[in-house]
PDB file of C-alpha atoms in Angstrom:
ATOM      1  CA  MET A  25       0.216   0.210   0.350  1.00 69.00           C
ATOM      2  CA  VAL A  26       3.232   2.103   0.914  1.00 66.00           C
ATOM      3  CA  LYS A  27       4.704   0.914  -2.619  1.00 72.00           C
ATOM      4  CA  ILE A  28       1.781   2.172  -4.043  1.00 77.00           C
ATOM      5  CA  ASN A  29       1.385   5.720  -2.322  1.00 74.00           C
ATOM      6  CA  LEU A  30       5.149   6.600  -3.328  1.00 75.00           C
ATOM      7  CA  GLN A  31       4.697   5.575  -6.973  1.00 76.00           C
ATOM      8  CA  TYR A  32       1.374   7.839  -7.382  1.00 74.00           C
ATOM      9  CA  ALA A  33       2.750  10.230  -5.309  1.00 76.00           C
ATOM     10  CA  SER A  34       6.162  10.075  -8.090  1.00 78.00           C
ATOM     11  CA  ALA A  35       3.466  10.183 -10.440  1.00 78.00           C
ATOM     12  CA  HIS A  36       1.731  13.457 -10.070  1.00 76.00           C
ATOM     13  CA  VAL A  37       4.566  15.333  -9.085  1.00 77.00           C
ATOM     14  CA  ALA A  38       6.083  14.630 -12.382  1.00 78.00           C
ATOM     15  CA  ILE A  39       2.583  15.238 -13.873  1.00 79.00           C
ATOM     16  CA  LYS A  40       2.605  18.622 -12.530  1.00 77.00           C
ATOM     17  CA  GLN A  41       6.084  19.121 -13.611  1.00 77.00           C
ATOM     18  CA  ASP A  42       4.536  18.238 -17.358  1.00 76.00           C
ATOM     19  CA  ALA A  43       1.809  20.990 -16.947  1.00 73.00           C
ATOM     20  CA  ALA A  44       3.633  23.624 -15.355  1.00 73.00           C
ATOM     21  CA  ALA A  45       5.679  23.023 -18.421  1.00 71.00           C
ATOM     22  CA  GLU A  46       2.536  22.937 -20.188  1.00 69.00           C
ATOM     23  CA  ARG A  47       1.553  26.098 -18.980  1.00 67.00           C
ATOM     24  CA  HIS A  48       4.494  27.880 -20.159  1.00 65.00           C
ATOM     25  CA  GLN A  49       5.781  27.502 -23.468  1.00 65.00           C
ATOM     26  CA  PRO A  50       4.351  29.149 -25.821  1.00 60.00           C
ATOM     27  CA  PRO A  51       0.881  28.340 -27.677  1.00 58.00           C
ATOM     28  CA  PRO A  52       1.091  26.781 -31.159  1.00 57.00           C
ATOM     29  CA  PRO A  53       0.833  29.403 -33.349  1.00 56.00           C
ATOM     30  CA  SER A  54      -2.311  28.197 -35.196  1.00 56.00           C
ATOM     31  CA  GLY A  55      -6.100  29.103 -33.158  1.00 50.00           C
ATOM     32  CA  ARG A  56      -5.614  24.576 -32.158  1.00 52.00           C
ATOM     33  CA  VAL A  57      -3.687  23.354 -29.782  1.00 50.00           C
ATOM     34  CA  ALA A  58      -2.144  21.140 -31.418  1.00 52.00           C
ATOM     35  CA  THR A  59      -2.573  17.863 -31.468  1.00 70.00           C
ATOM     36  CA  PRO A  60       0.546  15.328 -29.761  1.00 71.00           C
ATOM     37  CA  ASN A  61       0.312  18.244 -27.022  1.00 81.00           C
ATOM     38  CA  ARG A  62      -3.755  18.101 -26.774  1.00 83.00           C
ATOM     39  CA  GLU A  63      -3.602  14.494 -25.896  1.00 84.00           C
ATOM     40  CA  VAL A  64      -0.414  15.300 -23.343  1.00 84.00           C
ATOM     41  CA  TYR A  65      -2.144  17.979 -21.868  1.00 84.00           C
ATOM     42  CA  ASP A  66      -6.200  15.550 -21.469  1.00 86.00           C
ATOM     43  CA  HIS A  67      -3.400  12.921 -19.681  1.00 85.00           C
ATOM     44  CA  SER A  68      -2.690  14.949 -17.630  1.00 84.00           C
ATOM     45  CA  HIS A  69      -5.051  16.748 -16.517  1.00 86.00           C
ATOM     46  CA  LYS A  70      -7.610  13.236 -16.312  1.00 86.00           C
ATOM     47  CA  ILE A  71      -4.150  11.453 -14.139  1.00 86.00           C
ATOM     48  CA  GLU A  72      -3.652  14.869 -11.863  1.00 86.00           C
ATOM     49  CA  VAL A  73      -7.822  14.698 -11.257  1.00 85.00           C
ATOM     50  CA  GLU A  74      -7.104  11.014 -10.275  1.00 86.00           C
ATOM     51  CA  ALA A  75      -3.826  12.008  -8.443  1.00 84.00           C
ATOM     52  CA  ARG A  76      -6.609  13.918  -6.490  1.00 86.00           C
ATOM     53  CA  SER A  77      -8.487  11.610  -4.948  1.00 86.00           C
ATOM     54  CA  LEU A  78      -5.952   9.681  -4.160  1.00 87.00           C
ATOM     55  CA  ASP A  79      -4.861  11.907  -1.748  1.00 88.00           C
ATOM     56  CA  ARG A  80      -9.138  12.307  -0.970  1.00 90.00           C
ATOM     57  CA  LEU A  81      -8.459   8.496  -0.131  1.00 89.00           C
ATOM     58  CA  ALA A  82      -5.485   9.038   1.705  1.00 90.00           C
ATOM     59  CA  THR A  83      -6.437  11.562   3.329  1.00 92.00           C
ATOM     60  CA  ASP A  84      -9.805   9.024   4.628  1.00 91.00           C
ATOM     61  CA  LEU A  85      -7.213   6.515   4.715  1.00 93.00           C
ATOM     62  CA  ASN A  86      -5.466   8.394   7.909  1.00 94.00           C
ATOM     63  CA  HIS A  87      -8.938   9.191   9.354  1.00 95.00           C
ATOM     64  CA  THR A  88     -10.342   5.542   9.450  1.00 95.00           C
ATOM     65  CA  ARG A  89      -6.834   4.792  10.658  1.00 95.00           C
ATOM     66  CA  VAL A  90      -7.290   7.526  13.872  1.00 96.00           C
ATOM     67  CA  ALA A  91     -11.276   5.886  14.501  1.00 95.00           C
ATOM     68  CA  ILE A  92     -10.296   2.536  14.670  1.00 96.00           C
ATOM     69  CA  ASP A  93      -6.990   3.359  16.602  1.00 96.00           C
ATOM     70  CA  GLU A  94      -9.832   5.426  19.216  1.00 97.00           C
ATOM     71  CA  LEU A  95     -12.435   2.524  19.092  1.00 97.00           C
ATOM     72  CA  ARG A  96      -9.652   0.248  19.998  1.00 97.00           C
ATOM     73  CA  SER A  97      -9.116   2.154  22.654  1.00 97.00           C
ATOM     74  CA  GLU A  98     -11.896   2.459  23.630  1.00 97.00           C
ATOM     75  CA  ARG A  99     -12.953  -1.347  23.176  1.00 97.00           C
ATOM     76  CA  ASN A 100      -9.117  -1.605  25.957  1.00 97.00           C
ATOM     77  CA  GLY A 101     -11.288   0.103  27.934  1.00 97.00           C
ATOM     78  CA  ARG A 102     -15.069  -1.624  28.126  1.00 97.00           C
ATOM     79  CA  MET A 103     -12.954  -4.327  28.944  1.00 98.00           C
ATOM     80  CA  GLU A 104     -11.393  -2.916  31.405  1.00 97.00           C
ATOM     81  CA  ASN A 105     -14.172  -2.044  32.763  1.00 97.00           C
ATOM     82  CA  LEU A 106     -15.971  -5.267  31.988  1.00 98.00           C
ATOM     83  CA  MET A 107     -13.274  -7.246  33.294  1.00 98.00           C
ATOM     84  CA  GLY A 108     -13.885  -5.358  36.254  1.00 97.00           C
ATOM     85  CA  ILE A 109     -17.491  -5.626  36.637  1.00 98.00           C
ATOM     86  CA  GLN A 110     -17.081  -9.049  36.628  1.00 98.00           C
ATOM     87  CA  LEU A 111     -14.755  -9.398  39.493  1.00 97.00           C
ATOM     88  CA  GLY A 112     -17.043  -6.963  41.624  1.00 97.00           C
ATOM     89  CA  ARG A 113     -19.593  -9.884  40.444  1.00 97.00           C
ATOM     90  CA  GLU A 114     -17.767 -12.616  41.713  1.00 98.00           C
ATOM     91  CA  ALA A 115     -17.089 -10.788  44.862  1.00 97.00           C
ATOM     92  CA  ILE A 116     -20.067 -10.911  45.392  1.00 98.00           C
ATOM     93  CA  GLU A 117     -21.293 -14.096  44.636  1.00 98.00           C
ATOM     94  CA  LEU A 118     -18.816 -15.217  46.967  1.00 98.00           C
ATOM     95  CA  VAL A 119     -19.490 -12.374  50.175  1.00 97.00           C
ATOM     96  CA  ARG A 120     -23.563 -14.384  49.858  1.00 97.00           C
ATOM     97  CA  GLU A 121     -21.656 -18.204  49.719  1.00 97.00           C
ATOM     98  CA  MET A 122     -20.164 -17.069  52.738  1.00 98.00           C
ATOM     99  CA  HIS A 123     -23.760 -15.205  54.351  1.00 97.00           C
ATOM    100  CA  ALA A 124     -24.987 -18.326  53.684  1.00 97.00           C
ATOM    101  CA  THR A 125     -22.657 -20.432  55.226  1.00 97.00           C
ATOM    102  CA  ASN A 126     -21.948 -18.358  58.068  1.00 97.00           C
ATOM    103  CA  PHE A 127     -25.922 -18.552  58.617  1.00 97.00           C
ATOM    104  CA  GLN A 128     -25.399 -22.459  58.083  1.00 97.00           C
ATOM    105  CA  ILE A 129     -23.090 -22.666  60.897  1.00 97.00           C
ATOM    106  CA  GLY A 130     -24.572 -20.592  63.619  1.00 96.00           C
ATOM    107  CA  ARG A 131     -27.873 -22.678  63.567  1.00 97.00           C
ATOM    108  CA  ALA A 132     -26.171 -25.342  64.725  1.00 97.00           C
ATOM    109  CA  MET A 133     -24.500 -22.886  66.914  1.00 97.00           C
ATOM    110  CA  GLU A 134     -27.486 -22.322  68.662  1.00 97.00           C
ATOM    111  CA  LYS A 135     -28.950 -26.080  68.605  1.00 97.00           C
ATOM    112  CA  HIS A 136     -25.782 -27.048  70.496  1.00 97.00           C
ATOM    113  CA  MET A 137     -25.798 -23.739  73.053  1.00 97.00           C
ATOM    114  CA  VAL A 138     -29.476 -25.089  73.204  1.00 97.00           C
ATOM    115  CA  ALA A 139     -28.576 -28.358  74.044  1.00 96.00           C
ATOM    116  CA  MET A 140     -25.938 -27.503  76.109  1.00 97.00           C
ATOM    117  CA  THR A 141     -27.715 -25.293  78.076  1.00 97.00           C
ATOM    118  CA  ARG A 142     -30.452 -28.234  78.946  1.00 97.00           C
ATOM    119  CA  GLU A 143     -26.926 -30.061  80.375  1.00 97.00           C
ATOM    120  CA  ALA A 144     -26.167 -27.771  82.778  1.00 96.00           C
ATOM    121  CA  GLU A 145     -29.440 -27.302  83.300  1.00 96.00           C
ATOM    122  CA  LYS A 146     -30.277 -31.012  84.030  1.00 96.00           C
ATOM    123  CA  LEU A 147     -26.662 -31.432  85.552  1.00 95.00           C
ATOM    124  CA  CYS A 148     -27.669 -28.856  88.385  1.00 94.00           C
ATOM    125  CA  TYR A 149     -30.931 -30.709  88.584  1.00 96.00           C
ATOM    126  CA  GLU A 150     -28.654 -33.849  90.041  1.00 95.00           C
ATOM    127  CA  LEU A 151     -25.894 -31.925  91.850  1.00 94.00           C
ATOM    128  CA  ALA A 152     -28.749 -30.487  94.428  1.00 93.00           C
ATOM    129  CA  ASN A 153     -30.866 -33.966  94.071  1.00 93.00           C
ATOM    130  CA  ALA A 154     -26.929 -35.349  94.893  1.00 91.00           C
ATOM    131  CA  GLU A 155     -27.239 -31.708  97.808  1.00 90.00           C
ATOM    132  CA  ARG A 156     -30.824 -33.256  98.685  1.00 91.00           C
ATOM    133  CA  ARG A 157     -28.837 -36.740  99.695  1.00 90.00           C
ATOM    134  CA  ALA A 158     -25.702 -35.988 101.206  1.00 85.00           C
ATOM    135  CA  MET A 159     -28.261 -33.762 104.172  1.00 86.00           C
ATOM    136  CA  ALA A 160     -30.172 -36.639 104.135  1.00 86.00           C
ATOM    137  CA  MET A 161     -27.425 -38.710 104.669  1.00 86.00           C
ATOM    138  CA  VAL A 162     -26.085 -36.645 107.111  1.00 81.00           C
ATOM    139  CA  ALA A 163     -29.435 -36.437 108.472  1.00 83.00           C
ATOM    140  CA  ILE A 164     -29.441 -40.250 109.239  1.00 83.00           C
ATOM    141  CA  LEU A 165     -26.577 -40.802 110.342  1.00 80.00           C
ATOM    142  CA  GLY A 166     -26.118 -38.359 113.088  1.00 76.00           C
ATOM    143  CA  LEU A 167     -29.780 -39.496 114.616  1.00 70.00           C
ATOM    144  CA  ASN A 168     -28.220 -43.218 113.620  1.00 71.00           C
ATOM    145  CA  ARG A 169     -25.205 -42.137 115.874  1.00 72.00           C
ATOM    146  CA  VAL A 170     -27.609 -40.163 118.404  1.00 65.00           C
ATOM    147  CA  LEU A 171     -29.751 -43.441 118.599  1.00 62.00           C
ATOM    148  CA  ASP A 172     -26.422 -45.822 118.921  1.00 68.00           C
ATOM    149  CA  SER A 173     -25.336 -43.743 121.687  1.00 70.00           C
ATOM    150  CA  ILE A 174     -29.635 -44.499 123.310  1.00 71.00           C
ATOM    151  CA  CYS A 175     -28.525 -47.953 123.198  1.00 70.00           C
ATOM    152  CA  ARG A 176     -25.499 -48.648 124.851  1.00 64.00           C
ATOM    153  CA  TYR A 177     -26.729 -46.991 127.535  1.00 56.00           C
TER     154      TYR A 177
END
């Protein structure tokens, strides 16, 4: 593409030089333009028109390249944003899962606490019963000693 542009540019310069040389030549003696010169002039004019259109195309191509670069940079920015959004979604999902796990662990701990509270109440009740039995035994033993001391006499 660059080679073609260089070829067109060199042809354009050569044609401009030929056209400038034609302009500086004196007009032919007769009122008509000579046929070979007219053909050269028409040909140079045609090539100059083509060169101008190529210049416009080159300008359009440069504008298109700039637009493509802008679109690429915009796409890259959007891809970065998308990756950030995806990471955020993954983080939110992880937090949701952790909340669910923590909730389940909390329920299990609550059940264990209820069971431990019942067990503690049961042990307190058994301790109170043991203390009552011990007091009763002390009372019985104390009474037996009194009876033993009475019966000995």
